[in-house]
Short mmCIF file of C-alpha atoms in Angstrom, two decimals:
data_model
loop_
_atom_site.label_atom_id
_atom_site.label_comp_id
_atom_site.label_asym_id
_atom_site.label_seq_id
_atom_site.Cartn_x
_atom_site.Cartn_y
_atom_site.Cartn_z
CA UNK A 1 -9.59 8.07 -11.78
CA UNK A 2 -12.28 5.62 -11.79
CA UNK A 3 -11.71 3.04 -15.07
CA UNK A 4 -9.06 -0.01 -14.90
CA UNK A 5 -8.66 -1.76 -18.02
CA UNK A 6 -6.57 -5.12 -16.53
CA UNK A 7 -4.56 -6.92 -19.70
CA UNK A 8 -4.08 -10.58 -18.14
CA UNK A 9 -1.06 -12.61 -20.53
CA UNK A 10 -0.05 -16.42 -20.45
CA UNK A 11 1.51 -16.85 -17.49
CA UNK A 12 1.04 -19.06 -14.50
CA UNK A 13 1.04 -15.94 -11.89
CA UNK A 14 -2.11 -15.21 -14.02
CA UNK A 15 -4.23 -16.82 -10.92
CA UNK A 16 -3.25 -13.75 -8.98
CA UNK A 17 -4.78 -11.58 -11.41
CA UNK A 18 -8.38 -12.94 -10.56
CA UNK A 19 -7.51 -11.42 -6.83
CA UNK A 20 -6.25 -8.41 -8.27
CA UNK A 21 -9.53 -7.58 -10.38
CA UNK A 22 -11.47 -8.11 -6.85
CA UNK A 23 -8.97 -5.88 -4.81
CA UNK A 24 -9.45 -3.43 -7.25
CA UNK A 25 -13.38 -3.85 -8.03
CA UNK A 26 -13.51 -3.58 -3.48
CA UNK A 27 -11.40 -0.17 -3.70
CA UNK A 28 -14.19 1.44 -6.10
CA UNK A 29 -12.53 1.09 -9.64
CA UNK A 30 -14.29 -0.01 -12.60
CA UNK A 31 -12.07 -3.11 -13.98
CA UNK A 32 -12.60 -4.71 -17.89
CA UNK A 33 -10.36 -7.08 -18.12
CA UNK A 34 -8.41 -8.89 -21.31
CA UNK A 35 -7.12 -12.02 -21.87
CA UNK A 36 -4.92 -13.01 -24.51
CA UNK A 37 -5.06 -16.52 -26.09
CA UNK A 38 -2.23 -17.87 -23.78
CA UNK A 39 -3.83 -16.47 -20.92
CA UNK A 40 -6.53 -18.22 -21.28
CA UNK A 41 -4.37 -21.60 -20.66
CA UNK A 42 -4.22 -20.95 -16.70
CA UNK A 43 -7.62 -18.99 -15.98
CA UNK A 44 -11.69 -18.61 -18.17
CA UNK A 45 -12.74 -15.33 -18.72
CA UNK A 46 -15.70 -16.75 -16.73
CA UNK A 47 -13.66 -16.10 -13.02
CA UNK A 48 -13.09 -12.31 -14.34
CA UNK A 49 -16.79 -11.56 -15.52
CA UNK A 50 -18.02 -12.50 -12.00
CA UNK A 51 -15.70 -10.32 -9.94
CA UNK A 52 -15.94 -7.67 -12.11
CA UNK A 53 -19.19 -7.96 -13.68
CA UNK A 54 -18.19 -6.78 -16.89
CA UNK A 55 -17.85 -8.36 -20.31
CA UNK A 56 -14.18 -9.85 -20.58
CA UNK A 57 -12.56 -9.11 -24.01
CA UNK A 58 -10.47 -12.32 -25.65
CA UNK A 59 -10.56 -11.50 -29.54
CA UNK A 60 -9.60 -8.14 -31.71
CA UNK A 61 -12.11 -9.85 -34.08
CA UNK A 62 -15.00 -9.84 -31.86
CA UNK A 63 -16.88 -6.93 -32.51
CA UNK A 64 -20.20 -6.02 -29.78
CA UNK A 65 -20.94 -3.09 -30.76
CA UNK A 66 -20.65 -1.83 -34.92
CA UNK A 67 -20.81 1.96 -33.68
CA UNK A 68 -17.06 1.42 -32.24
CA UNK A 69 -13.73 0.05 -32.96
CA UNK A 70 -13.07 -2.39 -30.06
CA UNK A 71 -9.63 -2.27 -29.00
CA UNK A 72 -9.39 1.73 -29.55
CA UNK A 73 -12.96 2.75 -27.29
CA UNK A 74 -11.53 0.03 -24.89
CA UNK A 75 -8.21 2.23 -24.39
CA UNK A 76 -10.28 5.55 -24.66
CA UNK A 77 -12.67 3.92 -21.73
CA UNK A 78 -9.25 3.65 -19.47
CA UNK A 79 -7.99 6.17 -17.41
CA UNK A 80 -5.10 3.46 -16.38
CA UNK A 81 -3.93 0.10 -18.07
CA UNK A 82 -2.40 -2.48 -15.59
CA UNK A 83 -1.07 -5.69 -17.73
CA UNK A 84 -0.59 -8.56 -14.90
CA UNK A 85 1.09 -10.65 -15.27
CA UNK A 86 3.17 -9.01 -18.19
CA UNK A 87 5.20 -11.99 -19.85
CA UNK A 88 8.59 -11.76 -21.55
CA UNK A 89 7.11 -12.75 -24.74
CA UNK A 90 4.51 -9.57 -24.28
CA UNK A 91 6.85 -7.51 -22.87
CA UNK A 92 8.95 -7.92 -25.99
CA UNK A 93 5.96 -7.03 -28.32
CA UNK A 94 5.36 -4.50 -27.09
CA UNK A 95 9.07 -2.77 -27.30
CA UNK A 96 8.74 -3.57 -30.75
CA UNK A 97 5.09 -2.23 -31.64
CA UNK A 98 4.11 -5.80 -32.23
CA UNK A 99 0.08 -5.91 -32.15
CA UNK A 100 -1.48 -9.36 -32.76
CA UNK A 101 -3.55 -9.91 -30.12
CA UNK A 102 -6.48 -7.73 -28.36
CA UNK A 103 -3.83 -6.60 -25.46
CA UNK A 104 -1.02 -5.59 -27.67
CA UNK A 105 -3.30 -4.15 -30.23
CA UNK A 106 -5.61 -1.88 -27.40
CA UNK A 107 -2.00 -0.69 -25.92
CA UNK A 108 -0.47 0.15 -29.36
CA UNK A 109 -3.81 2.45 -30.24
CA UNK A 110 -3.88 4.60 -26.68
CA UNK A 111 -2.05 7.05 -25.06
CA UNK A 112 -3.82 5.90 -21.40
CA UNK A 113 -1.57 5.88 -18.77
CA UNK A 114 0.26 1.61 -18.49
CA UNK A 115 1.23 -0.16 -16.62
CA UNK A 116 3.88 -3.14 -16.25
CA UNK A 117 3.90 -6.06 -13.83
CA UNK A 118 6.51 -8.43 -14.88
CA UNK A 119 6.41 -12.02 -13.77
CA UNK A 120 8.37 -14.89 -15.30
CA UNK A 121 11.55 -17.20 -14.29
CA UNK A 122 14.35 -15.21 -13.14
CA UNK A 123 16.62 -15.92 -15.95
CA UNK A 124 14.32 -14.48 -18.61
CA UNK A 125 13.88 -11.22 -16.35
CA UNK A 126 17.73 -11.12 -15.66
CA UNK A 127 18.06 -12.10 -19.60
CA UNK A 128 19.89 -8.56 -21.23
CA UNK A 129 16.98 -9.02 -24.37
CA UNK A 130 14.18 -8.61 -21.36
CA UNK A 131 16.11 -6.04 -19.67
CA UNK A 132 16.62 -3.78 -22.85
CA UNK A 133 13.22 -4.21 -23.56
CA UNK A 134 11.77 -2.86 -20.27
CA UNK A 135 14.03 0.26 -20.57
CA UNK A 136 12.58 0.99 -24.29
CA UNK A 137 9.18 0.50 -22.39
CA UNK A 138 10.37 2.91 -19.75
CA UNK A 139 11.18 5.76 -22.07
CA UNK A 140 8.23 5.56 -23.88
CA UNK A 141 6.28 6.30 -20.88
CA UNK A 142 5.17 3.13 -19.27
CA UNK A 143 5.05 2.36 -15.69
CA UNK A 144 6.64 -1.01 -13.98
CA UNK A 145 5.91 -2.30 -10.81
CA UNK A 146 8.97 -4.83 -10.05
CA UNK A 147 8.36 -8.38 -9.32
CA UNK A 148 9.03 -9.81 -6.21
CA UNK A 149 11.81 -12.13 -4.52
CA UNK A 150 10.67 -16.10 -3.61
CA UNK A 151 9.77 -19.71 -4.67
CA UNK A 152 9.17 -19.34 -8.48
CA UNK A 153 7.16 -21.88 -10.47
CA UNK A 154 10.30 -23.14 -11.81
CA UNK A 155 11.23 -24.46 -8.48
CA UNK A 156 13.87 -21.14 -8.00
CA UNK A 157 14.08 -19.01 -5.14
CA UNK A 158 14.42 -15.93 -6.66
CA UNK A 159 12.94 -12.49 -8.40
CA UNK A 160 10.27 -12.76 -10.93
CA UNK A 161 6.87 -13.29 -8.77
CA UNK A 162 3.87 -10.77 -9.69
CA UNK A 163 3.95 -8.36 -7.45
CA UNK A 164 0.91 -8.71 -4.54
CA UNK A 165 -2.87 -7.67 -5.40
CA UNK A 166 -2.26 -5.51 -2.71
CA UNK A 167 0.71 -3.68 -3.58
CA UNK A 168 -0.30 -3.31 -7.28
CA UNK A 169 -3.27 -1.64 -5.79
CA UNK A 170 -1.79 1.29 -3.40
CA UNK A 171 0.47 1.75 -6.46
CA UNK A 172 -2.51 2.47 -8.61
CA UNK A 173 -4.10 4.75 -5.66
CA UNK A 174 -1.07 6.47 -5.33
CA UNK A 175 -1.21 7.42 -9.52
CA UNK A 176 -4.68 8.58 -8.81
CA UNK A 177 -4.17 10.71 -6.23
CA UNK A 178 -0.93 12.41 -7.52
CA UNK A 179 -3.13 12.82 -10.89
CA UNK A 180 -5.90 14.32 -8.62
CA UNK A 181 -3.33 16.86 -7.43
CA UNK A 182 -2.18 17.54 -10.74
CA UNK A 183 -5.21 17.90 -11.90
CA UNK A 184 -6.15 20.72 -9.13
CA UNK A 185 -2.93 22.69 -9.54
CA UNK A 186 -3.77 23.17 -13.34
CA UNK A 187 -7.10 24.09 -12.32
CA UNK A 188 -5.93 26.85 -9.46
CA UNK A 189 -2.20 27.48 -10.06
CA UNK A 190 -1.92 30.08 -7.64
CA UNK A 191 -3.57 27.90 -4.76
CA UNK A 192 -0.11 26.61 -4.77
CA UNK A 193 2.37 26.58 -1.79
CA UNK A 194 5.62 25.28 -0.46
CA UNK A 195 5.18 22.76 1.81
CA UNK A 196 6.05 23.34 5.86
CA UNK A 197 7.15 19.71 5.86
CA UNK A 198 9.63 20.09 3.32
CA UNK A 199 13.82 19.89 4.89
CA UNK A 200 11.99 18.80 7.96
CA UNK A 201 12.58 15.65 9.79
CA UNK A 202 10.02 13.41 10.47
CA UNK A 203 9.89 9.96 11.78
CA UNK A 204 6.87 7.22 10.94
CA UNK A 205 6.03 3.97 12.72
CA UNK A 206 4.13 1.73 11.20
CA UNK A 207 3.14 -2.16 11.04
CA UNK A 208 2.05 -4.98 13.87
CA UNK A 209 5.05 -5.77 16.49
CA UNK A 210 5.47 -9.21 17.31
CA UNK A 211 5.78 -10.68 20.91
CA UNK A 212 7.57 -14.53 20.97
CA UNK A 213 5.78 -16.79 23.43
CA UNK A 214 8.10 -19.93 22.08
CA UNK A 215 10.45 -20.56 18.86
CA UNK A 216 7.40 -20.89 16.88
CA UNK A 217 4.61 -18.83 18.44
CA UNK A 218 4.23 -15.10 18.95
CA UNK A 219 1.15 -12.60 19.73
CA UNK A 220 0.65 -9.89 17.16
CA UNK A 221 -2.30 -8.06 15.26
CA UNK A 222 -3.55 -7.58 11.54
CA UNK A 223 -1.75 -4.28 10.82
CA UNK A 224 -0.53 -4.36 7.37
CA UNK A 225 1.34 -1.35 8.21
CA UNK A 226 -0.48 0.55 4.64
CA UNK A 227 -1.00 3.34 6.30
CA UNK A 228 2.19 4.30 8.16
CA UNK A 229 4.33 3.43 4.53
CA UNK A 230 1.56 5.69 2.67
CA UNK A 231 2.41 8.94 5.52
CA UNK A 232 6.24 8.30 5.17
CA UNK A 233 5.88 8.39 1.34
CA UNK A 234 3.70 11.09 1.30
CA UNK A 235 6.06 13.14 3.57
CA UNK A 236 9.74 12.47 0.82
CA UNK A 237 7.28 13.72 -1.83
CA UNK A 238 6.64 16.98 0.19
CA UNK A 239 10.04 17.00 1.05
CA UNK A 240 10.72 15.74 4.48
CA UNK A 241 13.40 13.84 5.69
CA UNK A 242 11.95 10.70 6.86
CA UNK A 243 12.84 7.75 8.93
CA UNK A 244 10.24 4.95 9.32
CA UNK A 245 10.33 2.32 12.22
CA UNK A 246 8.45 -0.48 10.77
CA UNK A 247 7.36 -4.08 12.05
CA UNK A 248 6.87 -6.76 10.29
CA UNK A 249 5.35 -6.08 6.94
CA UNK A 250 5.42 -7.48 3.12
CA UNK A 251 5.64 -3.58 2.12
CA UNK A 252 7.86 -2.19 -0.63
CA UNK A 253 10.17 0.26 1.31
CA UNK A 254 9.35 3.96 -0.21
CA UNK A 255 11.70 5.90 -1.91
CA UNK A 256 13.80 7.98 -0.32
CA UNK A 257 12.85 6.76 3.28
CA UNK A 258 15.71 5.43 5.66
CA UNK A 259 13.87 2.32 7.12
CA UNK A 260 14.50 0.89 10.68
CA UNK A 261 13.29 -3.09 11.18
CA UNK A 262 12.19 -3.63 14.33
CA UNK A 263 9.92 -6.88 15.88
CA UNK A 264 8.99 -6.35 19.11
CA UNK A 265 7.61 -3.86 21.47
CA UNK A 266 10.36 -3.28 22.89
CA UNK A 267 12.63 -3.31 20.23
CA UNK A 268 10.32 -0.29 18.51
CA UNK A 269 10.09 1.62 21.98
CA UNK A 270 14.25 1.54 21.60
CA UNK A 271 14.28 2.61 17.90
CA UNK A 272 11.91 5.36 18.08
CA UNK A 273 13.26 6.63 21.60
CA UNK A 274 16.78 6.65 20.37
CA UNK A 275 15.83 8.94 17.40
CA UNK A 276 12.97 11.72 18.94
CA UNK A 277 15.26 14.59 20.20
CA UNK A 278 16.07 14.88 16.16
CA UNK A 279 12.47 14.72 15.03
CA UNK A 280 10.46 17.44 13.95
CA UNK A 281 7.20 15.42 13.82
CA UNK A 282 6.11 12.22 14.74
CA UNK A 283 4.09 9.84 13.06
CA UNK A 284 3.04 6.83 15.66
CA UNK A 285 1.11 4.72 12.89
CA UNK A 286 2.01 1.27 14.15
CA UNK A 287 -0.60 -1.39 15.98
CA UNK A 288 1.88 -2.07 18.92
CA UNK A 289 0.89 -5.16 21.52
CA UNK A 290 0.06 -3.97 24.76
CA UNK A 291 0.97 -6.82 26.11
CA UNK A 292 4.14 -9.70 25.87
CA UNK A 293 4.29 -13.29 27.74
CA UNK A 294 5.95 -12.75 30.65
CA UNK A 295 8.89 -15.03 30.40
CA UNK A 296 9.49 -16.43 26.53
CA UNK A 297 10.43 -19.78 26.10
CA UNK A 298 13.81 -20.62 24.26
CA UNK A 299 12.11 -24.53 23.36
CA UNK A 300 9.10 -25.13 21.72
CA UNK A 301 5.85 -25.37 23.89
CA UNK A 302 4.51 -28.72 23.56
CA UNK A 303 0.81 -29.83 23.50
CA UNK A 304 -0.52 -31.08 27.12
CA UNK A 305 -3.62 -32.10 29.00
CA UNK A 306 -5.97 -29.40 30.18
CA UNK A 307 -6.09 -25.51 29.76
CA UNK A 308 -2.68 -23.87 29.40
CA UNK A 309 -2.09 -20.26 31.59
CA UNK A 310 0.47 -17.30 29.83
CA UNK A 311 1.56 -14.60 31.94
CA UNK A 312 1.65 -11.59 29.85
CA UNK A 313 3.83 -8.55 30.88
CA UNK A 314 3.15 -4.71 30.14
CA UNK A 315 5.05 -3.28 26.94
CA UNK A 316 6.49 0.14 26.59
CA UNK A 317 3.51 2.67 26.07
CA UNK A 318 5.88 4.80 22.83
CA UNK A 319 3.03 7.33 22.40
CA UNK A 320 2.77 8.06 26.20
CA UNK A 321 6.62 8.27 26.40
CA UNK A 322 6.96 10.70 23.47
CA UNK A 323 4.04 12.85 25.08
CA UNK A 324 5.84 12.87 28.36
CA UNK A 325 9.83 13.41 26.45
CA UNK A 326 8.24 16.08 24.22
CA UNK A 327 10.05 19.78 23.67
CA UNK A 328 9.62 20.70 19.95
CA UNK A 329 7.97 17.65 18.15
CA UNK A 330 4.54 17.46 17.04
CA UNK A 331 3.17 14.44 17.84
CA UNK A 332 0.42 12.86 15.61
CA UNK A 333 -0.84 9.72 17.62
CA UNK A 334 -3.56 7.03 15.84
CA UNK A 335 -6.99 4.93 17.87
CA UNK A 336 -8.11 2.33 16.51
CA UNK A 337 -11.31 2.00 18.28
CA UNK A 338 -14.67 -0.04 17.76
CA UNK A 339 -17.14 1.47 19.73
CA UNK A 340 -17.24 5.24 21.87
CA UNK A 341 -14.25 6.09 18.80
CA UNK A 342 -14.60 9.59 19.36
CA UNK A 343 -15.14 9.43 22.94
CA UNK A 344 -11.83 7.57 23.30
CA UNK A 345 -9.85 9.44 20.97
CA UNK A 346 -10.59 13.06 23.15
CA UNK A 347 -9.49 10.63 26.02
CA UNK A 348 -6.13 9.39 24.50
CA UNK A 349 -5.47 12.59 23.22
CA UNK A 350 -5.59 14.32 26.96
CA UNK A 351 -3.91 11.15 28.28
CA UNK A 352 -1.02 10.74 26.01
CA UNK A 353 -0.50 14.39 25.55
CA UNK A 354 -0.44 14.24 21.95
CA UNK A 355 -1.40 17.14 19.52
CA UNK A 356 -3.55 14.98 16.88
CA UNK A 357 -5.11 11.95 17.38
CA UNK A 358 -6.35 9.82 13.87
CA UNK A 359 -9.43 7.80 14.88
CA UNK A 360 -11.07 4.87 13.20
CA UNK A 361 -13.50 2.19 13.74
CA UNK A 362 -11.93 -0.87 12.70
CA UNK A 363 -14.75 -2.59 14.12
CA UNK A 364 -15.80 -2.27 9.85
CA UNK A 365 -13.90 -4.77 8.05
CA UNK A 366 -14.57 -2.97 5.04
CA UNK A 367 -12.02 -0.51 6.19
CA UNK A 368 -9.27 -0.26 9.00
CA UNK A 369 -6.06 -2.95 8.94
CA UNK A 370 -5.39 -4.86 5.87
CA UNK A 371 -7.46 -2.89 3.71
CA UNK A 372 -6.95 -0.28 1.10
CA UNK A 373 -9.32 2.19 2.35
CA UNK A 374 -10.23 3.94 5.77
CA UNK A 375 -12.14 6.54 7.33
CA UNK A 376 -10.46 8.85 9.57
CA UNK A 377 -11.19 11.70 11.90
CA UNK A 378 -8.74 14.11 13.04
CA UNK A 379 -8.86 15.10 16.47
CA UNK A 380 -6.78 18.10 17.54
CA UNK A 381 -5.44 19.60 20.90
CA UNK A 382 -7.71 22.55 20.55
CA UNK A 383 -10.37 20.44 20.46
CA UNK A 384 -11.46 20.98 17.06
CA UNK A 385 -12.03 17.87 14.85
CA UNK A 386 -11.91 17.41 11.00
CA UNK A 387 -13.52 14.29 9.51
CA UNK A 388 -11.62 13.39 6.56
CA UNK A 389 -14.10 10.41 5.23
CA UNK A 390 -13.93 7.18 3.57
CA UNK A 391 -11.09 6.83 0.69
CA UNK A 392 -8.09 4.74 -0.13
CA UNK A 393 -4.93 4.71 2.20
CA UNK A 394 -3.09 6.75 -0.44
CA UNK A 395 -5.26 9.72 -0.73
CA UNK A 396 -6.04 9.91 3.14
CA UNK A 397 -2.03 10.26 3.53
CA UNK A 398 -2.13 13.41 1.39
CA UNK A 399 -5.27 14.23 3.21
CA UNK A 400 -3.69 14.22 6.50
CA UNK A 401 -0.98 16.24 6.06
CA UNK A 402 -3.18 18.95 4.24
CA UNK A 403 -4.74 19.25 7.51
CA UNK A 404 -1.77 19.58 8.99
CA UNK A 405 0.22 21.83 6.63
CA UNK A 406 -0.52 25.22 7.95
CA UNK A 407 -1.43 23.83 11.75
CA UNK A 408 1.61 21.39 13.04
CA UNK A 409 4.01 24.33 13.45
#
């Protein structure tokens, strides 16, 4: 799946959907954006045609080229529709098979794949007209990616923000690689097998871990924690059982996972020790400090004359642990290196008595924590390696535990 078509409507969350044509346009997709009239109000189809370099469409009138009909080729062109942010007012036209404006009318002539990202005042999402109207949406096939909880235009505190560039993105990787899969099993039907992780149970970490130094200061990393959410989601859909200790993140919890909140270190080490003799597999996905200040403070550091000197303190080493506690788990450990990767990797893999090790340079700020794509190379206890390559989060998930099917037992 390569072609976005992005339907931008007239609301004030229609800022965010500038970012989200460059998140997408970065993960390799092909965006064309519309913009209805009232969409127009809060952003110029100027911002779009730069990040995407593409021709933005505004009218159902305006015809380029006389050998097509506009808003039809535009939905043929799609292989997925995203309409962010989707107003009440559209979201209501389009229950009803209302078409008066390029967005409306391209989504009323296509079958492409669509999908919803509300974003309005809470009580016209909460309102029972909006409601019924999303479920008529729903069973006719669209998608909806649920707004978010926090300070609204309106001055409430409360659901109805656009859901994150970000998250609108992994959703939109995850689509294309399940439709990749589908796509393969048509092809080679009796390629297919049951999967060895399926009634299995395996646990995930994933995210940063934060260390307090004062009330309001604390050392931590950039790990969005993408990767570990993508493994535990990818594990429910083969059928695992899956617990995932997370950190801090701004994630959507997966379906189906039973999630464990931890902050600290420490607080993780407990988590994930308290739950290994149950685990099948293990999953240590998170970016955990290596170090905490020695001795927190409970009042705020103030500001003061000359350089200021932290002890830090050594924190619980989980991966070494769980190589050490081992008796039936597989352990699948991550290094995220930025120079001698491999070299390291075959080291950590000895040292922390691990039976994979994930490498990858995050040195590349193209790839590696935050973003939607990596590069990965698998590094196994016989010593053999696979090299999975560059691709988004979502599909290296799935790519992972293909490796892993037929070898982790």
């Amino acid at each position: 799946m390569k072609n976005i078509l992005l339907a931008v409507t007239g609301g004030i969350a229609a800022y965010k959907a500038i970012d989200l044509t460059s998140k997408l346009t970065q993960a390799g997709y092909d965006v064309r954006v519309m913009l209805t009239s009232h969409a127009q109000k809060f952003v110029t189809a100027l911002s779009f045609q730069a990040i995407g370099r593409n021709p933005v469409y505004t009218d159902t009138f305006i015809e380029e080229n006389p050998q097509e009909i506009q808003h039809v080729a535009l939905g043929d062109w799609a292989d997925a529709i995203i309409v962010a942010p989707a107003t009440a007012n559209t979201i209501a036209k389009l229950s009803t098979g209302i078409a008066d404006d390029i967005v409306t009318t391209t989504l009323l002539a296509t079958e492409t794949p669509k999908f919803i990202v509300p974003a309005m005042n809470v009580h016209m999402y909460e309102n029972r007209r909006t409601q019924h109207n999303i479920e008529v949406l729903k069973e006719d096939g669209y998608h909806f990616i649920e707004p978010g909880e926090g300070f609204l235009a309106c001055g409430y505190v409360a659901k109805g923000r656009m859901a994150e560039p970000l998250d609108i993105v992994s959703t939109i990787d995850r689509f294309a690689t399940d439709s990749e899969a589908t796509e393969s099993t048509a092809e080679a039907p009796n390629h297919h097998i049951e999967s060895t992780f399926a009634e299995k149970r395996a646990l995930v970490t994933a995210g940063p871990t934060v260390e307090e130094l004062d009330p309001v200061r604390y050392l931590s990393n950039r790990s969005s924690g993408k990767m570990g959410y993508l493994i535990a989601e990818a594990l429910v859909e083969r059928g695992a059982q899956v617990t995932l200790v997370s950190g801090p993140t701004h994630l959507a919890v997966p379906e189906g996972v039973e999630i464990v909140n931890t902050q600290s270190a420490q607080e993780m080490f407990e988590a994930v020790t308290e739950r290994y003799d149950d685990q099948d597999i293990v999953f240590k996905a998170a970016a955990v400090s290596d170090y905490a200040p020695a001795t927190p403070l409970t009042h705020k550091l103030k500001k003061q004359d000359g350089e200021l000197q932290v002890t830090f303190t050594r924190t619980p080493d989980i991966l070494k642990y769980l190589g050490e506690h081992k008796t039936h788990q597989y352990l699948v450990g991550f290094a995220a290196e930025t120079q001698n990767i491999d070299n390291y990797a075959k080291a950590k893999l000895q040292r922390k008595n691990a039976d994979v090790i994930i490498a990858n340079n995050v040195g590349d700020r193209s790839i590696g924590f935050s973003s939607d794509d990596n590069d990965y190379t698998m590094h196994f206890k016989d010593q053999s390696t696979a090299a999975l390559g560059k691709h988004s989060k979502a599909k290296l998930a799935h790519l992972i535990l293909d490796k892993l099917e037929t070898r982790w037992q």
